[in-house]
PDB file of N, CA and C in Angstrom:
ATOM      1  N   UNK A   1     -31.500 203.474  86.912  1.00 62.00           N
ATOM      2  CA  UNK A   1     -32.454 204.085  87.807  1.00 62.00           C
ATOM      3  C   UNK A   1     -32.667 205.528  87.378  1.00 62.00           C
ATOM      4  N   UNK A   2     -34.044 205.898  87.029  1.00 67.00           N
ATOM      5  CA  UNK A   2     -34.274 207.262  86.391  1.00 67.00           C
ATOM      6  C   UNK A   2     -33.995 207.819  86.814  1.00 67.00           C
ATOM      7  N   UNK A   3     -33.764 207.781  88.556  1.00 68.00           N
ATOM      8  CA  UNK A   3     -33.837 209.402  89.434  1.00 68.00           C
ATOM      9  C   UNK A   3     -32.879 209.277  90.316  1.00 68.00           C
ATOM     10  N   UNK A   4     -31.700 208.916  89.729  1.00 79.00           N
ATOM     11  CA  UNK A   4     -30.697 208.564  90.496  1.00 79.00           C
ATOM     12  C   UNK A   4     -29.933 210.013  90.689  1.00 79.00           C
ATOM     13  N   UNK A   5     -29.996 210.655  89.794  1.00 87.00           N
ATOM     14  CA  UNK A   5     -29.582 212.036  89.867  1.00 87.00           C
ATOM     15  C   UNK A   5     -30.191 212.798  90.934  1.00 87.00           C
ATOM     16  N   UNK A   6     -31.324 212.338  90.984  1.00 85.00           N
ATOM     17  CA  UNK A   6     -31.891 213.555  92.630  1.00 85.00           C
ATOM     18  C   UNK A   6     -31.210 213.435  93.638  1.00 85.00           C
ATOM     19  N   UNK A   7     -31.551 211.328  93.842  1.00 84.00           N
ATOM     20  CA  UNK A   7     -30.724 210.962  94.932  1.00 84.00           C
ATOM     21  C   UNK A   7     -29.312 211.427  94.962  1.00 84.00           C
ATOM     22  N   UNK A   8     -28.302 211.560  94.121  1.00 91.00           N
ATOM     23  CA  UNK A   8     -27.231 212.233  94.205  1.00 91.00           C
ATOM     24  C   UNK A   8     -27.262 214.373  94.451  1.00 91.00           C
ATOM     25  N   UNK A   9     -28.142 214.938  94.305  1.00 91.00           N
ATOM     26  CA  UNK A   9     -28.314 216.176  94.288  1.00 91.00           C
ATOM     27  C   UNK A   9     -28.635 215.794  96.112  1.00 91.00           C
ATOM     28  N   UNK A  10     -29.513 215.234  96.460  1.00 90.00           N
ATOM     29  CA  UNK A  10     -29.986 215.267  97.662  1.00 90.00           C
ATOM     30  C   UNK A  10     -28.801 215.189  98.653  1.00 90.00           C
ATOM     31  N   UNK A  11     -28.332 214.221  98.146  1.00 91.00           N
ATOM     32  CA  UNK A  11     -27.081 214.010  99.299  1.00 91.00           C
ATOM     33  C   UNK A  11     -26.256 214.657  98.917  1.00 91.00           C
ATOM     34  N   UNK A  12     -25.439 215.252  97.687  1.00 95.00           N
ATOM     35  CA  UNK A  12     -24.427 216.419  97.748  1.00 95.00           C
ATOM     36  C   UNK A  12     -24.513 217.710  98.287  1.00 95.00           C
ATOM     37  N   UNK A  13     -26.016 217.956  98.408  1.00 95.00           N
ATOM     38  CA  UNK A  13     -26.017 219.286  99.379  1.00 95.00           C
ATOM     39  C   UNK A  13     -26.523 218.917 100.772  1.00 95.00           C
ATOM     40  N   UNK A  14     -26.810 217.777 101.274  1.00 93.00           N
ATOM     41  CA  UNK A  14     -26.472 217.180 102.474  1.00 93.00           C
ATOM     42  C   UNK A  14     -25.182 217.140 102.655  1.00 93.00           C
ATOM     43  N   UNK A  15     -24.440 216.587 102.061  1.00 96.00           N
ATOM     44  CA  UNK A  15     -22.938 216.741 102.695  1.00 96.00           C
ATOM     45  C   UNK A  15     -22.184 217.920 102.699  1.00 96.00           C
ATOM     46  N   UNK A  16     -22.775 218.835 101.483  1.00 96.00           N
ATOM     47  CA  UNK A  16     -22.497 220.275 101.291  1.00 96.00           C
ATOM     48  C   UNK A  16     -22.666 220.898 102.703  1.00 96.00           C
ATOM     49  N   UNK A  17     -23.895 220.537 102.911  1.00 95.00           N
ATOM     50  CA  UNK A  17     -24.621 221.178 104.498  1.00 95.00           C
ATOM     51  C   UNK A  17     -23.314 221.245 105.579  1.00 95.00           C
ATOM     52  N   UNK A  18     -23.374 219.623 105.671  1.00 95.00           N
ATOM     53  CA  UNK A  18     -22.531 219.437 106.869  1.00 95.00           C
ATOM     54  C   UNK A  18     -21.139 220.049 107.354  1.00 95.00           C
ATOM     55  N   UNK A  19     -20.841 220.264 105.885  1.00 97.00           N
ATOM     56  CA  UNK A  19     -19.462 220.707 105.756  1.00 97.00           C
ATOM     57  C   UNK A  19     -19.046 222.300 105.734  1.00 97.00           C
ATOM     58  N   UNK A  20     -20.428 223.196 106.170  1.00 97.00           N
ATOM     59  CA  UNK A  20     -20.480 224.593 105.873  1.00 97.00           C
ATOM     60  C   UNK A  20     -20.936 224.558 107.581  1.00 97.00           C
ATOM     61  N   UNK A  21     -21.437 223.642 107.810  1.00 95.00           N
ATOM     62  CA  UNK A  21     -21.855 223.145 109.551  1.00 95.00           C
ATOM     63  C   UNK A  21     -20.446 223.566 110.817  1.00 95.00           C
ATOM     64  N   UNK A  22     -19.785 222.138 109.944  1.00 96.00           N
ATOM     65  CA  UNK A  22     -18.628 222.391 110.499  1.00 96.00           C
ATOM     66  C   UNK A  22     -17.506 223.191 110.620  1.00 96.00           C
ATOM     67  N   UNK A  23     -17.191 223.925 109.351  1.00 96.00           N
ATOM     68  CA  UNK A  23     -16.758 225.734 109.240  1.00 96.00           C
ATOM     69  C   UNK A  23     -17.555 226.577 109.841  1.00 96.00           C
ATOM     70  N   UNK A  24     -18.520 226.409 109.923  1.00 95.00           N
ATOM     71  CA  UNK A  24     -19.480 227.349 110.327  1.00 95.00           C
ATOM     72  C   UNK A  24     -18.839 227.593 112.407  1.00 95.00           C
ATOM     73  N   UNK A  25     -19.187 226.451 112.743  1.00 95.00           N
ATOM     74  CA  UNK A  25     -18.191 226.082 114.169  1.00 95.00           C
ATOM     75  C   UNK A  25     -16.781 226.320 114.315  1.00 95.00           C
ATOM     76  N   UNK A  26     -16.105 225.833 113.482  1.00 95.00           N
ATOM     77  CA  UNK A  26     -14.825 226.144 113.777  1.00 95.00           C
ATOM     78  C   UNK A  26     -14.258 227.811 113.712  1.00 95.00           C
ATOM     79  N   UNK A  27     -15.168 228.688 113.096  1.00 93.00           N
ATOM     80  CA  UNK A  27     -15.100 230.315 112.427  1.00 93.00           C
ATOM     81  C   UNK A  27     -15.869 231.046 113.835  1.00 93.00           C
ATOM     82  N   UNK A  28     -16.841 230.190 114.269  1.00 92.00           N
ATOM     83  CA  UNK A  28     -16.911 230.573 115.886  1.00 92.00           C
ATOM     84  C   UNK A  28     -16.205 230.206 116.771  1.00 92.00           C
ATOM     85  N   UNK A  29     -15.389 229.116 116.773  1.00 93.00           N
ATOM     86  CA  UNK A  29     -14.255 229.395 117.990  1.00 93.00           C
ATOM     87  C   UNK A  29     -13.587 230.049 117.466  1.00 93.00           C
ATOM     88  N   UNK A  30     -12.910 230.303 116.335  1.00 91.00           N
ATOM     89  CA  UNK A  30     -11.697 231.211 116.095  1.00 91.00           C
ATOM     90  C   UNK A  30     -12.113 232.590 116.535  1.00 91.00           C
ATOM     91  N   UNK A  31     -13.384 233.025 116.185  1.00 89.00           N
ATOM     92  CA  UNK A  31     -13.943 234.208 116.538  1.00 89.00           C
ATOM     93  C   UNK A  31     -14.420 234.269 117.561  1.00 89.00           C
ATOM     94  N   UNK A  32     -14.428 233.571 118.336  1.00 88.00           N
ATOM     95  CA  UNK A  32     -14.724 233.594 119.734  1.00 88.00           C
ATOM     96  C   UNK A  32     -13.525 234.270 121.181  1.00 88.00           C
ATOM     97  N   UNK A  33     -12.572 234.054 120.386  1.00 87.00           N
ATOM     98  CA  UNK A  33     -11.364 234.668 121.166  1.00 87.00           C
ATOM     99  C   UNK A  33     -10.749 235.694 120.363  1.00 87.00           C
ATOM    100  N   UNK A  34     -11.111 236.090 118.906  1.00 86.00           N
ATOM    101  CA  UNK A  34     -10.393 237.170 117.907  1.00 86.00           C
ATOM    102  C   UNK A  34     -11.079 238.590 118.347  1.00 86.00           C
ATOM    103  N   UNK A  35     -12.469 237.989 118.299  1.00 82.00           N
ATOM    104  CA  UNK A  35     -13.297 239.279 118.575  1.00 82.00           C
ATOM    105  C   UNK A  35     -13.692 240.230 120.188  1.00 82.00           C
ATOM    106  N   UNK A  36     -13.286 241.209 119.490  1.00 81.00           N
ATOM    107  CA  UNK A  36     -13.512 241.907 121.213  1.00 81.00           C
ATOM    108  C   UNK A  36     -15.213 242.158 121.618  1.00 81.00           C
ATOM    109  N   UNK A  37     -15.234 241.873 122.548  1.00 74.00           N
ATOM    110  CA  UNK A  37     -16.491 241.600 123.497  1.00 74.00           C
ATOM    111  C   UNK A  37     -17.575 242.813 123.092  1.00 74.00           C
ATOM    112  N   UNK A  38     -18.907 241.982 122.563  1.00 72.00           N
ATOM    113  CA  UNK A  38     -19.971 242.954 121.819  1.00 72.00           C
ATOM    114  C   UNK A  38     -19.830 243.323 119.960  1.00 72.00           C
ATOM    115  N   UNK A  39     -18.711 242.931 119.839  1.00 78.00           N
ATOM    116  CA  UNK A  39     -18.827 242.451 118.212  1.00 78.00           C
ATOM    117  C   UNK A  39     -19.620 241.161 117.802  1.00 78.00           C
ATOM    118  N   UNK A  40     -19.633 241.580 116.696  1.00 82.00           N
ATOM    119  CA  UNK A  40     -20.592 240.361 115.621  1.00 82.00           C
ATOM    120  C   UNK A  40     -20.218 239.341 115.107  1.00 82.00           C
ATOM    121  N   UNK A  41     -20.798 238.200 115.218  1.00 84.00           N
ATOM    122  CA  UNK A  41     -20.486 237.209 114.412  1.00 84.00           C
ATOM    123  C   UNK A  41     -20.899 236.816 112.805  1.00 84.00           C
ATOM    124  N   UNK A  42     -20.803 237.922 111.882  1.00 88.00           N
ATOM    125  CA  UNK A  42     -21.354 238.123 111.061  1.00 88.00           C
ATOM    126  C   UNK A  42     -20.968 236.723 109.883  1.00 88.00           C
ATOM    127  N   UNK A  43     -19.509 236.458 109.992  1.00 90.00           N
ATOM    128  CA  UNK A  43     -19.108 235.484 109.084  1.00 90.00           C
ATOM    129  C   UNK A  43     -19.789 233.984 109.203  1.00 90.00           C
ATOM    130  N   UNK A  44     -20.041 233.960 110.903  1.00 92.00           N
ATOM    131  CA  UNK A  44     -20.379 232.840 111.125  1.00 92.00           C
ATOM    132  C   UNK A  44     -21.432 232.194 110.864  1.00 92.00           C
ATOM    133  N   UNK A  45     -22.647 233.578 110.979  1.00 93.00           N
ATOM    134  CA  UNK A  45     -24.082 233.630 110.792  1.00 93.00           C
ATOM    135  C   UNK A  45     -24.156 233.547 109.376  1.00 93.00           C
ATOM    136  N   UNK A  46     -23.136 233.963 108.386  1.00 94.00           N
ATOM    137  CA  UNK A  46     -23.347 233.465 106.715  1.00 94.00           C
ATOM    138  C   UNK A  46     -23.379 232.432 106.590  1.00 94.00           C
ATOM    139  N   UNK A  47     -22.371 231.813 106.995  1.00 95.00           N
ATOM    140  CA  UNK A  47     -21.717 230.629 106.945  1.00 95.00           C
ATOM    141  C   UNK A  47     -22.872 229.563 106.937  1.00 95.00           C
ATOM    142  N   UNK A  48     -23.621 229.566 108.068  1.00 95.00           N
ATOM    143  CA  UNK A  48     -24.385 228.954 108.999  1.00 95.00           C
ATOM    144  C   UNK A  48     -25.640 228.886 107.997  1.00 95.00           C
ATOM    145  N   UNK A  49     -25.985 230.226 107.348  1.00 96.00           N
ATOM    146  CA  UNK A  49     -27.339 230.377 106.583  1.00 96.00           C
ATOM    147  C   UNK A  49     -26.852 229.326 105.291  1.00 96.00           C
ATOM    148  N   UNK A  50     -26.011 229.679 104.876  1.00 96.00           N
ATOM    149  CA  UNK A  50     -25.821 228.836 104.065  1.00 96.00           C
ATOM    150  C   UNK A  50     -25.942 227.155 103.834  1.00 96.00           C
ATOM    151  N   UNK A  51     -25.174 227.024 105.229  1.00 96.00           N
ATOM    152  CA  UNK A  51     -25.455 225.749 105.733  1.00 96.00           C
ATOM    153  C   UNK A  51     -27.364 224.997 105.708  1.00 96.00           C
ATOM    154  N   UNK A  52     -27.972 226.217 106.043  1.00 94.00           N
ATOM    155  CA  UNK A  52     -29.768 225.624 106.095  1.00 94.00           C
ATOM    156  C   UNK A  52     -30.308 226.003 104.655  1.00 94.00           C
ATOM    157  N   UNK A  53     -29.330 226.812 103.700  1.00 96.00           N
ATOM    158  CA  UNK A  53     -29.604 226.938 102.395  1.00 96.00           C
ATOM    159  C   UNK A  53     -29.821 225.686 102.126  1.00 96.00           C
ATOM    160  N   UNK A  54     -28.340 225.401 102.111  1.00 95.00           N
ATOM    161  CA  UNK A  54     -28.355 223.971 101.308  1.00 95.00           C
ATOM    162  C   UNK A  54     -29.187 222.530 102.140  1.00 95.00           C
ATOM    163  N   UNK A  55     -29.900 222.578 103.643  1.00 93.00           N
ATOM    164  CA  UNK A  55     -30.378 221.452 103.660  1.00 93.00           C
ATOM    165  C   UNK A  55     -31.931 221.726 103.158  1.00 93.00           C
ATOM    166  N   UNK A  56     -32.297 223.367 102.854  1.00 93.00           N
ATOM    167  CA  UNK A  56     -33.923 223.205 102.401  1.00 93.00           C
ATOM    168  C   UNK A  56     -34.121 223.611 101.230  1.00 93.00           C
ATOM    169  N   UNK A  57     -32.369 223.599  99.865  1.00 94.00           N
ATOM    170  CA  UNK A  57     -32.642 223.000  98.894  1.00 94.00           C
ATOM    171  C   UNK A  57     -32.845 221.097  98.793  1.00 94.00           C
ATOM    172  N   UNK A  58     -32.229 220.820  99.638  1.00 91.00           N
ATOM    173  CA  UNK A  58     -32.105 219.059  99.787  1.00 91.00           C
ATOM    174  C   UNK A  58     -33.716 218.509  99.807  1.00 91.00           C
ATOM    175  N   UNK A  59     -34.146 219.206 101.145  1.00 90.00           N
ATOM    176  CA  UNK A  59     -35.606 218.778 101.244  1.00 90.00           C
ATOM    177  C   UNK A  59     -36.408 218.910 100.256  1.00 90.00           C
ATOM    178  N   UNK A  60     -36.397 220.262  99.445  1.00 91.00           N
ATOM    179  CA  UNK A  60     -37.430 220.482  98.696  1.00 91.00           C
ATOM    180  C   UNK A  60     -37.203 219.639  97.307  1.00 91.00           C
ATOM    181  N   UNK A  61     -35.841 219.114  96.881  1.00 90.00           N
ATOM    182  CA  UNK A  61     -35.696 218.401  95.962  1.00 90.00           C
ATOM    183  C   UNK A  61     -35.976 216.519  95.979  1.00 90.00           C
ATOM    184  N   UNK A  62     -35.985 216.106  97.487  1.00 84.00           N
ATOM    185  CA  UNK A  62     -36.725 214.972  98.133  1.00 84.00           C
ATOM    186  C   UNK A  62     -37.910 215.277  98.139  1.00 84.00           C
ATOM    187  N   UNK A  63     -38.767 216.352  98.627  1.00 83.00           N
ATOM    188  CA  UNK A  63     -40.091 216.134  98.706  1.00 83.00           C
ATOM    189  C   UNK A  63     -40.716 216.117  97.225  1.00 83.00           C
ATOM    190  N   UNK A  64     -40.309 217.039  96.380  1.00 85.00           N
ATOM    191  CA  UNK A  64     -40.704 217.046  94.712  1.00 85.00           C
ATOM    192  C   UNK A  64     -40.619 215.687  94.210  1.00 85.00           C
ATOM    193  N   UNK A  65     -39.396 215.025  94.312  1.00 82.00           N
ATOM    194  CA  UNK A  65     -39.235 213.618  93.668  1.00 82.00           C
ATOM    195  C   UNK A  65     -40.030 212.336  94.706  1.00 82.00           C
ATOM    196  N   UNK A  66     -40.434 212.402  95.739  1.00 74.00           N
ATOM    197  CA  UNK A  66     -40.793 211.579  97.113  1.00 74.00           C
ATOM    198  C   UNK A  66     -41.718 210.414  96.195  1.00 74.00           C
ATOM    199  N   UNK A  67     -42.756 210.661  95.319  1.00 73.00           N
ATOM    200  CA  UNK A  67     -43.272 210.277  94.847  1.00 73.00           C
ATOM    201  C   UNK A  67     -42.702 209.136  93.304  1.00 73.00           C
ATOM    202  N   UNK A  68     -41.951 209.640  92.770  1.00 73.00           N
ATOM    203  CA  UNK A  68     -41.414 208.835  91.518  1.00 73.00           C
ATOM    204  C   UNK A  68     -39.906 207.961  92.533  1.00 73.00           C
ATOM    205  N   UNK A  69     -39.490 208.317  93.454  1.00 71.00           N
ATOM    206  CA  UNK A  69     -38.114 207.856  94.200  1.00 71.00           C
ATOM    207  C   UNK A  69     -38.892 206.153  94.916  1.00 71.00           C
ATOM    208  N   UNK A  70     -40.022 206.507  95.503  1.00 68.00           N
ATOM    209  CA  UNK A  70     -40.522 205.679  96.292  1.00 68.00           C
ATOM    210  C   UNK A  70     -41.474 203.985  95.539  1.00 68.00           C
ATOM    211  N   UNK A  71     -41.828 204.504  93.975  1.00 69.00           N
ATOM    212  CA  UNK A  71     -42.625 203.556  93.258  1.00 69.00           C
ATOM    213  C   UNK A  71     -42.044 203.014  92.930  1.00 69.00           C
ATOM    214  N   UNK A  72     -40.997 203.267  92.220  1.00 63.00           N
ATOM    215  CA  UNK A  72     -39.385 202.798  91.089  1.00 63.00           C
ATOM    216  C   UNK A  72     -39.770 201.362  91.469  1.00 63.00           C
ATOM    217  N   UNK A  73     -39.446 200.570  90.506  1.00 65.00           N
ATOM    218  CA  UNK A  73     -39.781 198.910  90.126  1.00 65.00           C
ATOM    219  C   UNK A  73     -37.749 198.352  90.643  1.00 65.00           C
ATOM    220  N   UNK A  74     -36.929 199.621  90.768  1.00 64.00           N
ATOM    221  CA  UNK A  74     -35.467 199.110  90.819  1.00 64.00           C
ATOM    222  C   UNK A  74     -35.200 198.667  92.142  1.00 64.00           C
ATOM    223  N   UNK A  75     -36.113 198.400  93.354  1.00 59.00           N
ATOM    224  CA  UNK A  75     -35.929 198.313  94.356  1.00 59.00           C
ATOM    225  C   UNK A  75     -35.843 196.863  94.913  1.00 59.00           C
ATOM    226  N   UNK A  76     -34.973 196.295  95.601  1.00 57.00           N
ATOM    227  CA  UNK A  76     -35.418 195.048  95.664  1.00 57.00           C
ATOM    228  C   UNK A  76     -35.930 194.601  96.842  1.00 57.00           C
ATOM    229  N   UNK A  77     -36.833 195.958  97.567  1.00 57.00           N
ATOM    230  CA  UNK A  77     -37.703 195.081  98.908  1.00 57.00           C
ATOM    231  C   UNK A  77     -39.045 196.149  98.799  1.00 57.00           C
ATOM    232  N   UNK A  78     -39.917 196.128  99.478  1.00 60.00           N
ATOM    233  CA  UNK A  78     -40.862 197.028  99.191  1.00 60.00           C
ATOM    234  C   UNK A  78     -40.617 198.312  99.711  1.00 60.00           C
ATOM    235  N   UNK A  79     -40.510 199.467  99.427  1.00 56.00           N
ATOM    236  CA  UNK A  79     -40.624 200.809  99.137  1.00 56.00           C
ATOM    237  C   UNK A  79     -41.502 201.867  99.264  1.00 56.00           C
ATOM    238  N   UNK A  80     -42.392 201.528  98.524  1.00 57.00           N
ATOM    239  CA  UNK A  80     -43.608 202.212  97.889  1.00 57.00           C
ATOM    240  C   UNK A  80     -44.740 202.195  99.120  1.00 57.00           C
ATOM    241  N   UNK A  81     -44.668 202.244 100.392  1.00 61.00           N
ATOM    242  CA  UNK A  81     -45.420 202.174 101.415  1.00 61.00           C
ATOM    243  C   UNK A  81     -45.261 203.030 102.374  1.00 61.00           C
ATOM    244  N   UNK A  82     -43.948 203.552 101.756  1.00 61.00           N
ATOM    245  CA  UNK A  82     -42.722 204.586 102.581  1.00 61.00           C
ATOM    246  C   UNK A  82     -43.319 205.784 103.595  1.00 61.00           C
ATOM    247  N   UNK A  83     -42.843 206.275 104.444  1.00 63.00           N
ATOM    248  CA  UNK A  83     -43.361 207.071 104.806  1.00 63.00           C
ATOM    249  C   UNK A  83     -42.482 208.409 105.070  1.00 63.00           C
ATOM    250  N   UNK A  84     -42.593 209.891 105.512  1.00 64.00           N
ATOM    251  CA  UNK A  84     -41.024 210.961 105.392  1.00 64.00           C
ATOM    252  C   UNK A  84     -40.681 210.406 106.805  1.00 64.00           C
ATOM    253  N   UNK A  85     -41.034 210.644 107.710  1.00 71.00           N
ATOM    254  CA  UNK A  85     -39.982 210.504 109.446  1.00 71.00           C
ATOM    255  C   UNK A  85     -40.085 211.701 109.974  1.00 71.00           C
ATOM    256  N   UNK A  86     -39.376 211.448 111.114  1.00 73.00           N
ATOM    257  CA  UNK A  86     -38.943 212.391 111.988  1.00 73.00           C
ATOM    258  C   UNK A  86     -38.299 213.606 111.206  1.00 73.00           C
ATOM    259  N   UNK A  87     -37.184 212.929 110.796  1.00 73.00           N
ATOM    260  CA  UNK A  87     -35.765 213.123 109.776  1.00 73.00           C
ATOM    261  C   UNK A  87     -35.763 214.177 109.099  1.00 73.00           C
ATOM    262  N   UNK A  88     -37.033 213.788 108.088  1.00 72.00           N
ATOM    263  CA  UNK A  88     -37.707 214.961 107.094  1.00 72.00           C
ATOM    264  C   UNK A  88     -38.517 216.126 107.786  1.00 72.00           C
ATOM    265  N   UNK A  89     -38.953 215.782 108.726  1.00 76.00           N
ATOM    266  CA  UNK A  89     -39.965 216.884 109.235  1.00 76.00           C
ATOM    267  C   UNK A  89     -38.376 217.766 110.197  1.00 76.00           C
ATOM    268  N   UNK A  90     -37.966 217.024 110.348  1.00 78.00           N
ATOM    269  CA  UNK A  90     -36.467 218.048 111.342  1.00 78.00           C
ATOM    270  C   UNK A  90     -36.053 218.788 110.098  1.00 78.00           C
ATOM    271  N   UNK A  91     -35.920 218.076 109.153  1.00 75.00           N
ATOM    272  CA  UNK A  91     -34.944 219.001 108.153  1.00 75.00           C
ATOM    273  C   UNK A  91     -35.362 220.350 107.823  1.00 75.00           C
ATOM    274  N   UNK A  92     -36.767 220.330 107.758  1.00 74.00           N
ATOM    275  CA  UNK A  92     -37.820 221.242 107.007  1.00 74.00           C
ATOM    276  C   UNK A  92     -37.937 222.242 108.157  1.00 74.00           C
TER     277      UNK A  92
END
C-alpha cells in the first residue's frame, strides 16, 4: 500500500496528541494544589499547545493525502465515495 506511511504519520501524532492530552491534565492537577492562588499555568498551557500541534499536523497530513488514501485499488470494500465527518471537521 503506497501511502501506508501517512496512515502511520497520521495516527502517531494522534496518539502523540493524546498522550501530551493526558500530561497535559495530570501537570494541572499537580499544579492545581502546588501553585499559590493567581499564578500561571504556564507548563500546562505548553503542554496542551503542543498537544493541538500535533492533532493539526495529523489533519493537515490526512487532508493532503484524503485524495490518493481514499482511491487506492488495496481496499477490499468501496472507499472512494468517502466522505471527512464530524471527526475531521472537530479536529480542524
Amino acid at each position: 500500500f503506497a501511502e501506508y506511511q501517512s496512515i502511520q504519520a497520521v495516527q502517531a501524532t494522534m496518539i502523540l496528541s493524546t498522550i501530551f492530552c493526558c500530561v497535559a491534565f495530570l501537570v494541572f492537577i499537580l499544579q492545581l494544589f502546588r501553585l499559590k492562588q493567581g499564578e500561571r499555568f504556564v507548563l500546562t498551557s505548553i503542554i496542551q499547545l503542543l498537544s493541538c500541534l500535533c492533532v493539526m499536523i495529523a489533519a493537515s497530513i490526512y487532508t493532503d493525502r484524503h485524495e490518493e488514501l481514499h482511491k487506492s485499488n488495496e481496499y477490499s470494500i468501496e472507499v472512494s465515495k468517502g466522505q471527512y465527518g464530524y471527526s475531521f471537521v472537530l479536529a480542524w
